[in-house]
Amino acid sequence: MDQASLPVSVGLLFSGGLDSAILLSHLLTQGHAVRPIYIGSGVVWEAAERSAARSYLAASASSRLGRLVELEMPVDDLYRDHWSISGRSTPDAKSPDEAVYLPGRNPLLLVKAAVWCNLHGLKALALAPLRTNPFPDSTESFFGSFQAAMNQALDSDLRI
């Protein structure tokens, strides 16, 4: 998404991780008002992630930084015994990319955040997937198609 043409107010899927923290700072530096959105899903790292998100937001205080929106979308019924829920057989740094794949994670997070943005008048939703992310729900094609589907479903013009 072209940062310069973004609306003034932007929703940001915010995990407190390096990528979303860098994007938050970049958006603020570019003059955007940012509403960070954290979506809890019940994964084993969630407590640490929420703590990091809150800490980074506190350190990034700005008149253009809105308070953290915390939404819930539990996935334990979908992922059941998956390592992300159970904490068992967690992949390590030597594991192949496929070992860390969470099927449908981006669409699940985006649906909840896009509906929230639409209900609160935000016209843009940003997120910070890694350019090297090899998964199908992290491609330009996916985001373009997803944006079109959400706009049709919501009768909106949200930019993702």
Tab-separated table of N, CA and C in Angstrom:
chain	number	residue	atom	x	y	z
A	1	MET	N	0.852	-1.171	0.000
A	1	MET	CA	0.000	0.000	0.000
A	1	MET	C	0.895	1.231	0.000
A	2	ASP	N	0.572	2.167	-0.818
A	2	ASP	CA	1.322	3.412	-0.893
A	2	ASP	C	1.026	4.250	0.343
A	3	GLN	N	2.042	4.423	1.202
A	3	GLN	CA	1.868	5.129	2.474
A	3	GLN	C	1.387	6.564	2.284
A	4	ALA	N	1.875	7.235	1.260
A	4	ALA	CA	1.549	8.647	1.063
A	4	ALA	C	0.075	8.856	0.746
A	5	SER	N	-0.563	7.868	0.127
A	5	SER	CA	-1.959	8.039	-0.253
A	5	SER	C	-2.928	7.436	0.762
A	6	LEU	N	-2.427	7.033	1.901
A	6	LEU	CA	-3.297	6.489	2.943
A	6	LEU	C	-4.180	7.587	3.524
A	7	PRO	N	-5.378	7.213	3.967
A	7	PRO	CA	-6.183	8.189	4.704
A	7	PRO	C	-5.431	8.638	5.963
A	8	VAL	N	-5.855	9.747	6.531
A	8	VAL	CA	-5.186	10.274	7.719
A	8	VAL	C	-5.248	9.272	8.873
A	9	SER	N	-6.405	8.641	9.095
A	9	SER	CA	-6.558	7.675	10.185
A	9	SER	C	-6.448	6.254	9.654
A	10	VAL	N	-5.609	5.463	10.310
A	10	VAL	CA	-5.316	4.109	9.857
A	10	VAL	C	-5.460	3.140	11.019
A	11	GLY	N	-6.167	2.028	10.788
A	11	GLY	CA	-6.161	0.925	11.735
A	11	GLY	C	-4.915	0.102	11.469
A	12	LEU	N	-4.304	-0.433	12.498
A	12	LEU	CA	-3.080	-1.219	12.344
A	12	LEU	C	-3.190	-2.497	13.142
A	13	LEU	N	-3.128	-3.633	12.454
A	13	LEU	CA	-3.026	-4.901	13.178
A	13	LEU	C	-1.689	-4.874	13.904
A	14	PHE	N	-1.740	-4.886	15.220
A	14	PHE	CA	-0.539	-4.631	16.015
A	14	PHE	C	-0.312	-5.751	17.019
A	15	SER	N	0.820	-6.449	16.859
A	15	SER	CA	1.153	-7.545	17.761
A	15	SER	C	2.192	-7.150	18.796
A	16	GLY	N	2.854	-6.020	18.581
A	16	GLY	CA	3.960	-5.654	19.453
A	16	GLY	C	5.277	-6.248	18.991
A	17	GLY	N	5.234	-7.035	17.907
A	17	GLY	CA	6.445	-7.591	17.333
A	17	GLY	C	7.198	-6.535	16.536
A	18	LEU	N	8.383	-6.875	16.127
A	18	LEU	CA	9.262	-5.940	15.434
A	18	LEU	C	8.598	-5.331	14.194
A	19	ASP	N	7.968	-6.153	13.377
A	19	ASP	CA	7.405	-5.661	12.119
A	19	ASP	C	6.277	-4.665	12.336
A	20	SER	N	5.334	-5.013	13.221
A	20	SER	CA	4.220	-4.087	13.439
A	20	SER	C	4.675	-2.850	14.211
A	21	ALA	N	5.689	-2.981	15.061
A	21	ALA	CA	6.218	-1.821	15.790
A	21	ALA	C	6.890	-0.840	14.829
A	22	ILE	N	7.652	-1.357	13.885
A	22	ILE	CA	8.295	-0.492	12.891
A	22	ILE	C	7.233	0.209	12.043
A	23	LEU	N	6.211	-0.531	11.627
A	23	LEU	CA	5.167	0.086	10.814
A	23	LEU	C	4.410	1.146	11.607
A	24	LEU	N	4.135	0.889	12.874
A	24	LEU	CA	3.471	1.887	13.715
A	24	LEU	C	4.286	3.178	13.747
A	25	SER	N	5.561	3.064	14.032
A	25	SER	CA	6.422	4.245	14.101
A	25	SER	C	6.483	4.965	12.760
A	26	HIS	N	6.552	4.204	11.680
A	26	HIS	CA	6.594	4.795	10.339
A	26	HIS	C	5.305	5.572	10.049
A	27	LEU	N	4.164	4.979	10.353
A	27	LEU	CA	2.887	5.653	10.097
A	27	LEU	C	2.776	6.943	10.907
A	28	LEU	N	3.198	6.889	12.167
A	28	LEU	CA	3.164	8.099	13.001
A	28	LEU	C	4.091	9.170	12.446
A	29	THR	N	5.279	8.774	12.038
A	29	THR	CA	6.253	9.713	11.470
A	29	THR	C	5.709	10.354	10.193
A	30	GLN	N	4.918	9.602	9.436
A	30	GLN	CA	4.323	10.122	8.198
A	30	GLN	C	3.108	11.000	8.460
A	31	GLY	N	2.727	11.168	9.733
A	31	GLY	CA	1.635	12.062	10.081
A	31	GLY	C	0.263	11.424	10.195
A	32	HIS	N	0.204	10.108	10.121
A	32	HIS	CA	-1.085	9.425	10.227
A	32	HIS	C	-1.512	9.277	11.687
A	33	ALA	N	-2.807	9.309	11.911
A	33	ALA	CA	-3.356	8.913	13.203
A	33	ALA	C	-3.510	7.400	13.144
A	34	VAL	N	-3.022	6.704	14.154
A	34	VAL	CA	-3.005	5.248	14.119
A	34	VAL	C	-3.820	4.680	15.271
A	35	ARG	N	-4.674	3.737	14.939
A	35	ARG	CA	-5.442	3.017	15.947
A	35	ARG	C	-4.944	1.581	15.944
A	36	PRO	N	-4.078	1.217	16.902
A	36	PRO	CA	-3.558	-0.151	16.948
A	36	PRO	C	-4.652	-1.130	17.370
A	37	ILE	N	-4.662	-2.286	16.727
A	37	ILE	CA	-5.666	-3.322	16.991
A	37	ILE	C	-4.945	-4.625	17.304
A	38	TYR	N	-5.203	-5.152	18.491
A	38	TYR	CA	-4.653	-6.460	18.871
A	38	TYR	C	-5.801	-7.456	18.895
A	39	ILE	N	-5.590	-8.595	18.264
A	39	ILE	CA	-6.627	-9.624	18.244
A	39	ILE	C	-6.113	-10.857	18.972
A	40	GLY	N	-6.699	-11.098	20.123
A	40	GLY	CA	-6.337	-12.274	20.910
A	40	GLY	C	-6.966	-13.512	20.308
A	41	SER	N	-6.178	-14.572	20.229
A	41	SER	CA	-6.694	-15.803	19.632
A	41	SER	C	-6.430	-17.036	20.490
A	42	GLY	N	-5.772	-16.846	21.630
A	42	GLY	CA	-5.527	-17.970	22.526
A	42	GLY	C	-4.253	-18.745	22.245
A	43	VAL	N	-3.360	-18.184	21.432
A	43	VAL	CA	-2.098	-18.873	21.148
A	43	VAL	C	-1.183	-18.805	22.370
A	44	VAL	N	-0.247	-19.720	22.454
A	44	VAL	CA	0.572	-19.856	23.659
A	44	VAL	C	1.447	-18.633	23.942
A	45	TRP	N	1.770	-17.850	22.944
A	45	TRP	CA	2.634	-16.687	23.138
A	45	TRP	C	1.846	-15.402	23.387
A	46	GLU	N	0.544	-15.506	23.525
A	46	GLU	CA	-0.297	-14.321	23.592
A	46	GLU	C	0.016	-13.395	24.774
A	47	ALA	N	0.249	-13.923	25.953
A	47	ALA	CA	0.526	-13.063	27.116
A	47	ALA	C	1.781	-12.221	26.870
A	48	ALA	N	2.822	-12.839	26.339
A	48	ALA	CA	4.063	-12.103	26.052
A	48	ALA	C	3.828	-11.071	24.948
A	49	GLU	N	3.049	-11.442	23.953
A	49	GLU	CA	2.771	-10.539	22.842
A	49	GLU	C	1.974	-9.322	23.322
A	50	ARG	N	0.945	-9.546	24.118
A	50	ARG	CA	0.139	-8.430	24.642
A	50	ARG	C	1.004	-7.496	25.494
A	51	SER	N	1.861	-8.083	26.300
A	51	SER	CA	2.738	-7.282	27.149
A	51	SER	C	3.672	-6.421	26.300
A	52	ALA	N	4.256	-7.018	25.273
A	52	ALA	CA	5.147	-6.274	24.376
A	52	ALA	C	4.384	-5.170	23.656
A	53	ALA	N	3.172	-5.465	23.224
A	53	ALA	CA	2.359	-4.465	22.525
A	53	ALA	C	2.075	-3.274	23.432
A	54	ARG	N	1.651	-3.544	24.645
A	54	ARG	CA	1.331	-2.453	25.571
A	54	ARG	C	2.582	-1.635	25.910
A	55	SER	N	3.692	-2.310	26.119
A	55	SER	CA	4.940	-1.610	26.442
A	55	SER	C	5.392	-0.706	25.300
A	56	TYR	N	5.333	-1.230	24.071
A	56	TYR	CA	5.768	-0.428	22.937
A	56	TYR	C	4.848	0.771	22.732
A	57	LEU	N	3.554	0.555	22.889
A	57	LEU	CA	2.609	1.660	22.723
A	57	LEU	C	2.840	2.736	23.781
A	58	ALA	N	3.121	2.327	25.016
A	58	ALA	CA	3.390	3.299	26.084
A	58	ALA	C	4.638	4.113	25.764
A	59	ALA	N	5.645	3.461	25.188
A	59	ALA	CA	6.891	4.146	24.848
A	59	ALA	C	6.750	5.010	23.591
A	60	SER	N	5.675	4.788	22.833
A	60	SER	CA	5.479	5.511	21.569
A	60	SER	C	4.409	6.589	21.681
A	61	ALA	N	4.129	7.022	22.881
A	61	ALA	CA	3.046	7.987	23.111
A	61	ALA	C	3.103	9.140	22.112
A	62	SER	N	1.947	9.424	21.532
A	62	SER	CA	1.820	10.494	20.546
A	62	SER	C	0.369	10.933	20.536
A	63	SER	N	0.138	12.186	20.204
A	63	SER	CA	-1.238	12.665	20.105
A	63	SER	C	-1.976	11.983	18.955
A	64	ARG	N	-1.235	11.400	18.005
A	64	ARG	CA	-1.854	10.703	16.874
A	64	ARG	C	-2.003	9.202	17.107
A	65	LEU	N	-1.570	8.719	18.264
A	65	LEU	CA	-1.669	7.295	18.566
A	65	LEU	C	-2.895	7.050	19.439
A	66	GLY	N	-3.859	6.324	18.882
A	66	GLY	CA	-5.066	5.988	19.630
A	66	GLY	C	-4.806	4.869	20.621
A	67	ARG	N	-5.748	4.691	21.518
A	67	ARG	CA	-5.581	3.612	22.494
A	67	ARG	C	-5.725	2.258	21.798
A	68	LEU	N	-5.127	1.270	22.385
A	68	LEU	CA	-5.137	-0.079	21.835
A	68	LEU	C	-6.544	-0.657	21.854
A	69	VAL	N	-6.992	-1.131	20.711
A	69	VAL	CA	-8.256	-1.858	20.603
A	69	VAL	C	-7.912	-3.332	20.794
A	70	GLU	N	-8.562	-3.973	21.733
A	70	GLU	CA	-8.313	-5.397	21.966
A	70	GLU	C	-9.577	-6.175	21.639
A	71	LEU	N	-9.471	-7.014	20.630
A	71	LEU	CA	-10.569	-7.858	20.188
A	71	LEU	C	-10.188	-9.315	20.419
A	72	GLU	N	-11.175	-10.168	20.472
A	72	GLU	CA	-10.914	-11.591	20.691
A	72	GLU	C	-11.448	-12.421	19.532
A	73	MET	N	-10.657	-13.400	19.120
A	73	MET	CA	-11.066	-14.363	18.112
A	73	MET	C	-10.387	-15.696	18.431
A	74	PRO	N	-10.910	-16.420	19.427
A	74	PRO	CA	-10.285	-17.686	19.823
A	74	PRO	C	-10.240	-18.677	18.654
A	75	VAL	N	-9.119	-19.375	18.538
A	75	VAL	CA	-8.957	-20.347	17.460
A	75	VAL	C	-8.698	-21.761	17.971
A	76	ASP	N	-8.855	-21.970	19.266
A	76	ASP	CA	-8.581	-23.301	19.798
A	76	ASP	C	-9.521	-24.356	19.216
A	77	ASP	N	-10.743	-23.970	18.843
A	77	ASP	CA	-11.654	-24.930	18.231
A	77	ASP	C	-11.221	-25.291	16.807
A	78	LEU	N	-10.464	-24.424	16.160
A	78	LEU	CA	-9.946	-24.709	14.821
A	78	LEU	C	-8.638	-25.484	14.870
A	79	TYR	N	-7.707	-24.997	15.673
A	79	TYR	CA	-6.357	-25.551	15.678
A	79	TYR	C	-6.179	-26.700	16.678
A	80	ARG	N	-7.086	-26.835	17.618
A	80	ARG	CA	-7.114	-27.897	18.639
A	80	ARG	C	-5.741	-28.263	19.204
A	81	ASP	N	-5.115	-29.319	18.676
A	81	ASP	CA	-3.850	-29.816	19.226
A	81	ASP	C	-2.618	-29.216	18.540
A	82	HIS	N	-2.812	-28.224	17.710
A	82	HIS	CA	-1.702	-27.574	17.017
A	82	HIS	C	-0.739	-26.999	18.059
A	83	TRP	N	0.531	-26.966	17.770
A	83	TRP	CA	1.538	-26.467	18.709
A	83	TRP	C	1.255	-25.046	19.179
A	84	SER	N	0.626	-24.226	18.334
A	84	SER	CA	0.356	-22.831	18.692
A	84	SER	C	-0.648	-22.719	19.836
A	85	ILE	N	-1.451	-23.738	20.028
A	85	ILE	CA	-2.444	-23.771	21.104
A	85	ILE	C	-1.949	-24.630	22.257
A	86	SER	N	-1.395	-25.787	21.934
A	86	SER	CA	-0.984	-26.742	22.972
A	86	SER	C	0.372	-26.432	23.587
A	87	GLY	N	1.256	-25.801	22.802
A	87	GLY	CA	2.616	-25.558	23.269
A	87	GLY	C	3.514	-26.781	23.147
A	88	ARG	N	2.980	-27.873	22.632
A	88	ARG	CA	3.760	-29.108	22.477
A	88	ARG	C	4.396	-29.165	21.092
A	89	SER	N	5.619	-29.668	21.026
A	89	SER	CA	6.357	-29.821	19.763
A	89	SER	C	6.488	-28.502	19.007
A	90	THR	N	6.799	-27.455	19.744
A	90	THR	CA	6.949	-26.125	19.157
A	90	THR	C	8.156	-26.092	18.222
A	91	PRO	N	7.985	-25.570	17.015
A	91	PRO	CA	9.122	-25.463	16.092
A	91	PRO	C	10.209	-24.571	16.674
A	92	ASP	N	11.432	-24.823	16.248
A	92	ASP	CA	12.545	-23.980	16.687
A	92	ASP	C	13.130	-23.251	15.482
A	93	ALA	N	14.214	-22.547	15.697
A	93	ALA	CA	14.822	-21.730	14.646
A	93	ALA	C	15.294	-22.557	13.456
A	94	LYS	N	15.544	-23.845	13.664
A	94	LYS	CA	16.011	-24.703	12.582
A	94	LYS	C	14.867	-25.341	11.790
A	95	SER	N	13.643	-25.144	12.239
A	95	SER	CA	12.487	-25.748	11.581
A	95	SER	C	12.220	-25.076	10.236
A	96	PRO	N	11.694	-25.840	9.276
A	96	PRO	CA	11.338	-25.227	7.988
A	96	PRO	C	10.135	-24.296	8.163
A	97	ASP	N	9.975	-23.373	7.230
A	97	ASP	CA	8.866	-22.420	7.287
A	97	ASP	C	7.520	-23.112	7.480
A	98	GLU	N	7.316	-24.220	6.789
A	98	GLU	CA	6.034	-24.922	6.853
A	98	GLU	C	5.664	-25.311	8.284
A	99	ALA	N	6.647	-25.500	9.134
A	99	ALA	CA	6.388	-25.915	10.512
A	99	ALA	C	5.737	-24.807	11.336
A	100	VAL	N	5.883	-23.559	10.912
A	100	VAL	CA	5.313	-22.449	11.680
A	100	VAL	C	4.031	-21.893	11.050
A	101	TYR	N	3.560	-22.528	10.007
A	101	TYR	CA	2.368	-22.052	9.308
A	101	TYR	C	1.129	-22.238	10.171
A	102	LEU	N	0.351	-21.179	10.279
A	102	LEU	CA	-0.945	-21.234	10.955
A	102	LEU	C	-2.001	-21.028	9.873
A	103	PRO	N	-2.614	-22.094	9.393
A	103	PRO	CA	-3.554	-21.990	8.273
A	103	PRO	C	-4.661	-20.966	8.534
A	104	GLY	N	-4.791	-20.033	7.606
A	104	GLY	CA	-5.856	-19.048	7.683
A	104	GLY	C	-5.657	-17.931	8.681
A	105	ARG	N	-4.485	-17.804	9.262
A	105	ARG	CA	-4.283	-16.785	10.307
A	105	ARG	C	-4.530	-15.366	9.791
A	106	ASN	N	-3.958	-14.999	8.671
A	106	ASN	CA	-4.179	-13.640	8.168
A	106	ASN	C	-5.643	-13.363	7.862
A	107	PRO	N	-6.358	-14.252	7.157
A	107	PRO	CA	-7.772	-13.952	6.915
A	107	PRO	C	-8.586	-13.823	8.198
A	108	LEU	N	-8.314	-14.667	9.183
A	108	LEU	CA	-9.044	-14.573	10.443
A	108	LEU	C	-8.820	-13.226	11.119
A	109	LEU	N	-7.555	-12.821	11.208
A	109	LEU	CA	-7.246	-11.531	11.834
A	109	LEU	C	-7.830	-10.368	11.030
A	110	LEU	N	-7.712	-10.443	9.725
A	110	LEU	CA	-8.178	-9.355	8.870
A	110	LEU	C	-9.691	-9.174	8.907
A	111	VAL	N	-10.438	-10.261	8.949
A	111	VAL	CA	-11.901	-10.134	8.999
A	111	VAL	C	-12.315	-9.332	10.220
A	112	LYS	N	-11.816	-9.719	11.372
A	112	LYS	CA	-12.211	-9.039	12.613
A	112	LYS	C	-11.780	-7.570	12.580
A	113	ALA	N	-10.552	-7.312	12.188
A	113	ALA	CA	-10.038	-5.940	12.156
A	113	ALA	C	-10.748	-5.098	11.094
A	114	ALA	N	-11.033	-5.671	9.929
A	114	ALA	CA	-11.705	-4.918	8.861
A	114	ALA	C	-13.119	-4.530	9.280
A	115	VAL	N	-13.832	-5.434	9.914
A	115	VAL	CA	-15.181	-5.104	10.376
A	115	VAL	C	-15.104	-4.005	11.426
A	116	TRP	N	-14.138	-4.103	12.356
A	116	TRP	CA	-13.990	-3.058	13.380
A	116	TRP	C	-13.716	-1.708	12.711
A	117	CYS	N	-12.777	-1.682	11.763
A	117	CYS	CA	-12.451	-0.425	11.075
A	117	CYS	C	-13.684	0.143	10.390
A	118	ASN	N	-14.428	-0.708	9.708
A	118	ASN	CA	-15.622	-0.247	9.013
A	118	ASN	C	-16.623	0.352	9.996
A	119	LEU	N	-16.848	-0.302	11.117
A	119	LEU	CA	-17.815	0.175	12.109
A	119	LEU	C	-17.378	1.480	12.771
A	120	HIS	N	-16.067	1.772	12.733
A	120	HIS	CA	-15.534	2.963	13.395
A	120	HIS	C	-15.038	4.027	12.406
A	121	GLY	N	-15.412	3.880	11.136
A	121	GLY	CA	-15.139	4.925	10.153
A	121	GLY	C	-13.716	5.012	9.652
A	122	LEU	N	-12.898	4.007	9.905
A	122	LEU	CA	-11.530	4.028	9.372
A	122	LEU	C	-11.545	3.476	7.953
A	123	LYS	N	-10.815	4.098	7.076
A	123	LYS	CA	-10.812	3.723	5.661
A	123	LYS	C	-9.567	2.949	5.248
A	124	ALA	N	-8.667	2.666	6.207
A	124	ALA	CA	-7.457	1.907	5.884
A	124	ALA	C	-7.106	0.996	7.049
A	125	LEU	N	-6.641	-0.184	6.693
A	125	LEU	CA	-6.162	-1.160	7.668
A	125	LEU	C	-4.790	-1.618	7.201
A	126	ALA	N	-3.793	-1.407	8.041
A	126	ALA	CA	-2.413	-1.768	7.689
A	126	ALA	C	-1.966	-2.975	8.508
A	127	LEU	N	-1.064	-3.742	7.951
A	127	LEU	CA	-0.409	-4.824	8.663
A	127	LEU	C	0.981	-4.979	8.076
A	128	ALA	N	1.827	-5.700	8.784
A	128	ALA	CA	3.233	-5.763	8.391
A	128	ALA	C	3.702	-7.200	8.182
A	129	PRO	N	3.229	-7.840	7.112
A	129	PRO	CA	3.753	-9.188	6.841
A	129	PRO	C	5.178	-9.086	6.304
A	130	LEU	N	5.969	-10.060	6.623
A	130	LEU	CA	7.336	-10.083	6.105
A	130	LEU	C	7.318	-10.291	4.594
A	131	ARG	N	8.163	-9.581	3.899
A	131	ARG	CA	8.265	-9.746	2.446
A	131	ARG	C	8.646	-11.188	2.092
A	132	THR	N	9.377	-11.845	2.976
A	132	THR	CA	9.831	-13.211	2.711
A	132	THR	C	8.838	-14.266	3.192
A	133	ASN	N	7.686	-13.846	3.696
A	133	ASN	CA	6.673	-14.796	4.148
A	133	ASN	C	6.264	-15.679	2.963
A	134	PRO	N	6.440	-17.001	3.075
A	134	PRO	CA	6.182	-17.876	1.934
A	134	PRO	C	4.737	-18.375	1.831
A	135	PHE	N	3.854	-17.942	2.707
A	135	PHE	CA	2.525	-18.534	2.778
A	135	PHE	C	1.526	-17.822	1.870
A	136	PRO	N	0.536	-18.545	1.377
A	136	PRO	CA	-0.375	-17.991	0.372
A	136	PRO	C	-1.251	-16.840	0.871
A	137	ASP	N	-1.448	-16.728	2.189
A	137	ASP	CA	-2.280	-15.636	2.704
A	137	ASP	C	-1.455	-14.414	3.089
A	138	SER	N	-0.305	-14.272	2.417
A	138	SER	CA	0.558	-13.120	2.676
A	138	SER	C	1.117	-12.546	1.375
A	139	THR	N	0.370	-12.728	0.302
A	139	THR	CA	0.823	-12.236	-1.000
A	139	THR	C	0.026	-10.991	-1.406
A	140	GLU	N	0.584	-10.204	-2.316
A	140	GLU	CA	-0.146	-9.039	-2.831
A	140	GLU	C	-1.470	-9.463	-3.441
A	141	SER	N	-1.457	-10.583	-4.153
A	141	SER	CA	-2.673	-11.087	-4.779
A	141	SER	C	-3.736	-11.403	-3.722
A	142	PHE	N	-3.321	-12.077	-2.657
A	142	PHE	CA	-4.263	-12.392	-1.579
A	142	PHE	C	-4.849	-11.115	-0.995
A	143	PHE	N	-3.988	-10.148	-0.646
A	143	PHE	CA	-4.478	-8.929	-0.006
A	143	PHE	C	-5.407	-8.141	-0.933
A	144	GLY	N	-5.104	-8.114	-2.224
A	144	GLY	CA	-5.983	-7.431	-3.171
A	144	GLY	C	-7.342	-8.103	-3.265
A	145	SER	N	-7.333	-9.416	-3.368
A	145	SER	CA	-8.595	-10.164	-3.437
A	145	SER	C	-9.372	-10.058	-2.131
A	146	PHE	N	-8.667	-10.118	-1.031
A	146	PHE	CA	-9.324	-10.031	0.279
A	146	PHE	C	-9.948	-8.647	0.460
A	147	GLN	N	-9.225	-7.616	0.083
A	147	GLN	CA	-9.755	-6.259	0.165
A	147	GLN	C	-11.044	-6.148	-0.641
A	148	ALA	N	-11.042	-6.663	-1.860
A	148	ALA	CA	-12.234	-6.598	-2.709
A	148	ALA	C	-13.402	-7.351	-2.077
A	149	ALA	N	-13.136	-8.520	-1.532
A	149	ALA	CA	-14.202	-9.307	-0.902
A	149	ALA	C	-14.756	-8.607	0.335
A	150	MET	N	-13.873	-8.039	1.164
A	150	MET	CA	-14.346	-7.340	2.364
A	150	MET	C	-15.145	-6.098	1.987
A	151	ASN	N	-14.701	-5.384	0.984
A	151	ASN	CA	-15.432	-4.191	0.569
A	151	ASN	C	-16.802	-4.549	0.007
A	152	GLN	N	-16.886	-5.664	-0.693
A	152	GLN	CA	-18.178	-6.107	-1.184
A	152	GLN	C	-19.069	-6.515	-0.011
A	153	ALA	N	-18.506	-7.263	0.924
A	153	ALA	CA	-19.284	-7.741	2.078
A	153	ALA	C	-19.741	-6.598	2.983
A	154	LEU	N	-18.913	-5.588	3.133
A	154	LEU	CA	-19.203	-4.488	4.041
A	154	LEU	C	-19.781	-3.255	3.354
A	155	ASP	N	-19.899	-3.303	2.017
A	155	ASP	CA	-20.321	-2.157	1.236
A	155	ASP	C	-19.480	-0.935	1.625
A	156	SER	N	-18.167	-1.122	1.522
A	156	SER	CA	-17.236	-0.089	1.975
A	156	SER	C	-16.133	0.114	0.944
A	157	ASP	N	-15.197	0.972	1.302
A	157	ASP	CA	-14.025	1.201	0.455
A	157	ASP	C	-12.754	1.165	1.304
A	158	LEU	N	-12.686	0.210	2.191
A	158	LEU	CA	-11.526	0.023	3.062
A	158	LEU	C	-10.314	-0.388	2.237
A	159	ARG	N	-9.172	0.227	2.532
A	159	ARG	CA	-7.909	-0.163	1.888
A	159	ARG	C	-7.126	-1.041	2.852
A	160	ILE	N	-6.673	-2.162	2.354
A	160	ILE	CA	-5.855	-3.059	3.177
A	160	ILE	C	-4.458	-3.041	2.607
